[in-house]
CSV table of C-alpha atoms and ligand atoms in Angstrom, one decimal:
chain,number,residue,atom,x,y,z
A,18,UNK,CA,31.0,1.1,-17.3
A,19,UNK,CA,28.3,3.6,-18.1
A,20,UNK,CA,24.9,3.3,-19.9
A,21,UNK,CA,26.2,6.2,-22.0
A,22,UNK,CA,27.5,3.4,-24.5
A,23,UNK,CA,23.9,2.1,-24.9
A,24,UNK,CA,22.0,5.4,-25.2
A,25,UNK,CA,21.1,5.9,-29.0
A,26,UNK,CA,23.0,9.0,-30.3
A,27,UNK,CA,21.6,12.4,-30.4
A,28,UNK,CA,20.1,14.3,-32.0
A,29,UNK,CA,16.8,13.7,-30.5
A,30,UNK,CA,16.3,9.9,-29.9
A,31,UNK,CA,12.5,9.2,-29.2
A,32,UNK,CA,11.4,7.9,-25.8
A,33,UNK,CA,10.5,4.7,-27.6
A,34,UNK,CA,14.0,4.3,-28.9
A,35,UNK,CA,15.4,5.0,-25.4
A,36,UNK,CA,13.2,2.5,-23.9
A,37,UNK,CA,14.1,-0.3,-26.5
A,38,UNK,CA,17.8,0.3,-26.0
A,39,UNK,CA,17.6,0.5,-22.2
A,40,UNK,CA,15.9,-3.0,-22.4
A,41,UNK,CA,19.2,-4.3,-23.3
A,42,UNK,CA,21.4,-2.3,-21.1
A,43,UNK,CA,24.2,-4.2,-19.3
A,44,UNK,CA,26.3,-1.2,-18.2
A,45,UNK,CA,26.3,-2.4,-14.6
A,46,UNK,CA,25.8,-5.8,-12.8
A,47,UNK,CA,22.2,-4.9,-11.7
A,48,UNK,CA,20.9,-6.2,-15.0
A,49,UNK,CA,21.8,-9.7,-13.6
A,50,UNK,CA,19.7,-9.1,-10.5
A,51,UNK,CA,16.7,-7.5,-12.0
A,52,UNK,CA,14.1,-9.3,-14.1
A,53,UNK,CA,14.0,-6.4,-16.6
A,54,UNK,CA,14.7,-2.9,-17.2
A,55,UNK,CA,12.1,-0.7,-15.7
A,56,UNK,CA,12.1,2.4,-17.9
A,57,UNK,CA,10.1,5.4,-17.3
A,58,UNK,CA,6.5,5.9,-18.6
A,59,UNK,CA,4.0,8.6,-19.0
A,60,UNK,CA,3.1,11.3,-21.3
A,61,UNK,CA,5.7,12.4,-23.8
A,62,UNK,CA,4.6,15.9,-23.6
A,63,UNK,CA,4.4,16.0,-19.8
A,64,UNK,CA,5.5,19.1,-18.0
A,65,UNK,CA,6.5,17.2,-14.9
A,66,UNK,CA,8.9,14.3,-14.6
A,67,UNK,CA,8.9,12.4,-11.1
A,68,UNK,CA,12.2,10.6,-10.4
A,69,UNK,CA,12.2,7.9,-7.8
A,70,UNK,CA,15.1,5.7,-6.7
A,71,UNK,CA,14.9,2.4,-8.3
A,72,UNK,CA,12.1,-0.2,-9.2
A,73,UNK,CA,10.8,-2.3,-6.2
A,74,UNK,CA,9.7,-5.9,-6.2
A,75,UNK,CA,6.4,-5.3,-7.9
A,76,UNK,CA,7.8,-2.8,-10.5
A,77,UNK,CA,10.6,-5.4,-11.3
A,78,UNK,CA,8.0,-8.0,-12.1
A,79,UNK,CA,5.5,-5.7,-13.9
A,80,UNK,CA,8.2,-3.7,-15.8
A,81,UNK,CA,6.5,-0.4,-14.8
A,82,UNK,CA,7.7,2.3,-12.4
A,83,UNK,CA,5.8,3.0,-9.3
A,84,UNK,CA,3.1,0.4,-9.4
A,85,UNK,CA,3.6,-1.2,-5.9
A,86,UNK,CA,2.9,0.1,-2.5
A,87,UNK,CA,5.1,3.2,-2.9
A,88,UNK,CA,3.3,3.9,-6.2
A,89,UNK,CA,-0.1,3.7,-4.6
A,90,UNK,CA,0.8,6.0,-2.0
A,91,UNK,CA,2.4,8.3,-4.5
A,92,UNK,CA,-0.9,8.3,-6.6
A,93,UNK,CA,-2.9,9.3,-3.4
A,94,UNK,CA,-0.5,12.2,-2.7
A,95,UNK,CA,-0.6,13.3,-6.3
A,96,UNK,CA,-4.4,13.3,-6.2
A,97,UNK,CA,-4.5,15.2,-2.9
A,98,UNK,CA,-2.2,17.8,-4.5
A,99,UNK,CA,-4.4,18.1,-7.6
A,100,UNK,CA,-1.9,16.5,-10.0
A,101,UNK,CA,-3.2,14.1,-12.5
A,102,UNK,CA,-0.7,11.1,-12.7
A,103,UNK,CA,-1.7,10.4,-16.3
A,104,UNK,CA,-0.3,13.9,-17.2
A,105,UNK,CA,3.1,13.2,-15.7
A,106,UNK,CA,6.1,11.1,-16.6
A,107,UNK,CA,7.3,8.8,-13.9
A,108,UNK,CA,10.8,7.2,-13.8
A,109,UNK,CA,13.7,6.2,-11.7
A,110,UNK,CA,17.3,7.1,-11.0
A,111,UNK,CA,18.4,3.3,-11.5
A,112,UNK,CA,16.4,1.2,-13.9
A,113,UNK,CA,17.0,-2.2,-12.4
A,114,UNK,CA,15.8,-3.5,-9.1
A,115,UNK,CA,18.7,-4.1,-6.7
A,116,UNK,CA,17.9,-6.5,-3.9
A,117,UNK,CA,19.1,-9.1,-1.4
A,118,UNK,CA,17.3,-12.3,-0.4
A,119,UNK,CA,15.5,-12.2,2.9
A,120,UNK,CA,16.8,-14.7,5.6
A,121,UNK,CA,14.2,-17.1,4.7
A,122,UNK,CA,15.1,-16.8,1.0
A,123,UNK,CA,11.5,-16.3,0.1
A,124,UNK,CA,11.5,-12.5,-0.3
A,125,UNK,CA,13.5,-10.0,-2.3
A,126,UNK,CA,14.6,-7.1,-0.1
A,127,UNK,CA,15.2,-3.8,-1.5
A,128,UNK,CA,19.0,-2.8,-1.4
A,129,UNK,CA,20.1,0.9,-2.0
A,130,UNK,CA,22.0,1.5,-5.2
A,131,UNK,CA,25.5,2.6,-4.6
A,132,UNK,CA,27.2,5.7,-6.2
A,133,UNK,CA,28.8,3.6,-9.0
A,134,UNK,CA,25.2,2.0,-10.0
A,135,UNK,CA,23.6,5.5,-9.9
A,136,UNK,CA,26.5,7.1,-12.0
A,137,UNK,CA,26.4,4.0,-14.5
A,138,UNK,CA,22.4,4.4,-14.9
A,139,UNK,CA,22.4,8.2,-15.0
A,140,UNK,CA,22.8,8.5,-18.9
A,141,UNK,CA,19.2,7.0,-19.1
A,142,UNK,CA,17.8,9.6,-16.9
A,143,UNK,CA,19.6,12.5,-18.6
A,144,UNK,CA,18.4,11.1,-22.0
A,145,UNK,CA,14.8,11.0,-20.7
A,146,UNK,CA,15.0,14.6,-19.4
A,147,UNK,CA,16.7,15.7,-22.7
A,148,UNK,CA,13.9,14.3,-24.7
A,149,UNK,CA,11.0,15.3,-22.5
A,150,UNK,CA,12.3,18.7,-21.7
A,151,UNK,CA,10.0,19.0,-18.7
A,152,UNK,CA,9.2,22.4,-17.0
A,153,UNK,CA,9.9,20.7,-13.6
A,154,UNK,CA,11.6,17.6,-12.4
A,155,UNK,CA,10.5,16.2,-8.9
A,156,UNK,CA,13.3,14.1,-7.2
A,157,UNK,CA,11.6,11.8,-4.8
A,158,UNK,CA,14.1,10.9,-2.1
A,159,UNK,CA,17.9,11.4,-1.7
A,160,UNK,CA,19.1,9.1,-4.4
A,161,UNK,CA,17.3,11.0,-7.2
A,162,UNK,CA,17.9,14.4,-5.5
A,163,UNK,CA,21.7,13.7,-5.1
A,164,UNK,CA,21.9,12.2,-8.7
A,165,UNK,CA,20.6,15.5,-10.2
A,166,UNK,CA,21.6,18.1,-7.6
A,167,UNK,CA,24.9,16.8,-6.2
A,168,UNK,CA,26.0,14.6,-3.5
A,169,UNK,CA,25.8,17.1,-0.8
A,170,UNK,CA,22.2,17.9,-1.4
A,171,UNK,CA,20.1,17.3,1.7
A,172,UNK,CA,16.3,16.7,1.1
A,173,UNK,CA,15.4,17.3,4.6
A,174,UNK,CA,16.9,20.8,4.4
A,175,UNK,CA,15.7,21.9,1.0
A,176,UNK,CA,12.5,19.9,0.4
A,177,UNK,CA,9.9,21.9,-1.7
A,178,UNK,CA,12.4,24.4,-2.8
A,179,UNK,CA,12.8,24.9,-6.6
A,180,UNK,CA,16.1,25.3,-8.3
A,181,UNK,CA,17.3,25.6,-12.0
A,182,UNK,CA,18.1,22.4,-13.7
A,183,UNK,CA,20.1,23.5,-16.8
A,184,UNK,CA,19.6,23.7,-19.7
A,185,UNK,CA,15.8,24.0,-19.8
A,186,UNK,CA,14.0,22.7,-16.5
A,187,UNK,CA,13.6,23.5,-12.9
A,188,UNK,CA,13.8,21.0,-10.2
A,189,UNK,CA,12.4,20.5,-6.7
A,190,UNK,CA,12.8,17.5,-4.2
A,191,UNK,CA,10.8,15.9,-1.7
A,192,UNK,CA,10.9,12.6,0.4
A,193,UNK,CA,10.5,9.2,-1.1
A,194,UNK,CA,6.9,7.7,-0.6
A,195,UNK,CA,8.5,4.7,0.7
A,196,UNK,CA,10.0,6.7,3.6
A,197,UNK,CA,6.4,7.2,4.7
A,198,UNK,CA,5.5,3.7,4.4
A,199,UNK,CA,8.5,2.9,6.8
A,200,UNK,CA,7.5,5.7,9.2
A,201,UNK,CA,6.6,4.0,12.5
A,202,UNK,CA,3.0,4.5,13.6
A,203,UNK,CA,0.0,5.7,11.7
A,204,UNK,CA,0.1,9.3,13.2
A,205,UNK,CA,3.5,10.0,11.9
A,206,UNK,CA,2.6,8.5,8.6
A,207,UNK,CA,-0.2,10.8,8.2
A,208,UNK,CA,1.9,13.8,9.2
A,209,UNK,CA,4.5,12.6,6.6
A,210,UNK,CA,1.9,12.2,4.0
A,211,UNK,CA,0.5,15.8,4.6
A,212,UNK,CA,4.1,17.0,4.1
A,213,UNK,CA,4.5,15.2,0.9
A,214,UNK,CA,1.3,16.6,-0.4
A,215,UNK,CA,2.4,20.0,0.6
A,216,UNK,CA,5.5,19.6,-1.4
A,217,UNK,CA,3.6,18.3,-4.3
A,218,UNK,CA,1.3,21.5,-4.1
A,219,UNK,CA,4.5,23.5,-4.9
A,220,UNK,CA,4.7,21.5,-8.1
A,221,UNK,CA,1.1,22.3,-9.0
A,222,UNK,CA,1.8,26.0,-8.2
A,223,UNK,CA,4.9,26.2,-10.2
A,224,UNK,CA,3.0,24.7,-13.2
A,225,UNK,CA,0.2,27.1,-13.0
A,226,UNK,CA,2.6,30.0,-12.5
B,7,URA,N1,10.4,3.1,-5.4
B,7,URA,C1,11.0,3.8,-6.4
B,7,URA,O1,11.9,4.7,-6.2
B,7,URA,N2,10.5,3.6,-7.5
B,7,URA,C2,9.6,2.8,-7.9
B,7,URA,O2,9.4,2.6,-9.2
B,7,URA,C3,9.0,2.0,-6.9
B,7,URA,C4,9.5,2.1,-5.7
């Protein structure tokens, strides 16, 4: 099934009506795993929409995107690139937390959403972008990039490049902040963090251009 059946009809639903409708979305089985739908949040007039993969454990409990460890790293990178988080809109490709229990059963371990789950949830992301009409969408990681740019898109090859995103936006992709957290060693984390900041500077430049 697809979330399309839950998206309020055009023309121009508001972000609030989308958020309310998404809270009751049962288009795929992930609503049974997650505590709640984690919809996007941020300024309705935002020029930039940042798109992650799916909420993590903290986001699932708080009901807000990018408020856990990856979100804190993202905040630092945005600040270093001169981008004010309160001026952007932040969302995810998939709006429910997909997880499996840790061997001890005490922790919820992130599980990557599959192609069907991404496809089922995509109408929400499309609706957010249609309402916001941002100048630039920033895909954070392969799940978001491939959902928006096609399955064969490779973030490692095309990070920081800017493409058209019809009908009205442009899009760029970079790595996911979680990939930096998973990077082995402080030195490689520092290098990857600087590269993320460089990619986000492209966003700042694109917006000032
Ligand atoms: N990772 C994501 O992709 N999104 C979040 O909201 C948190 C972690």
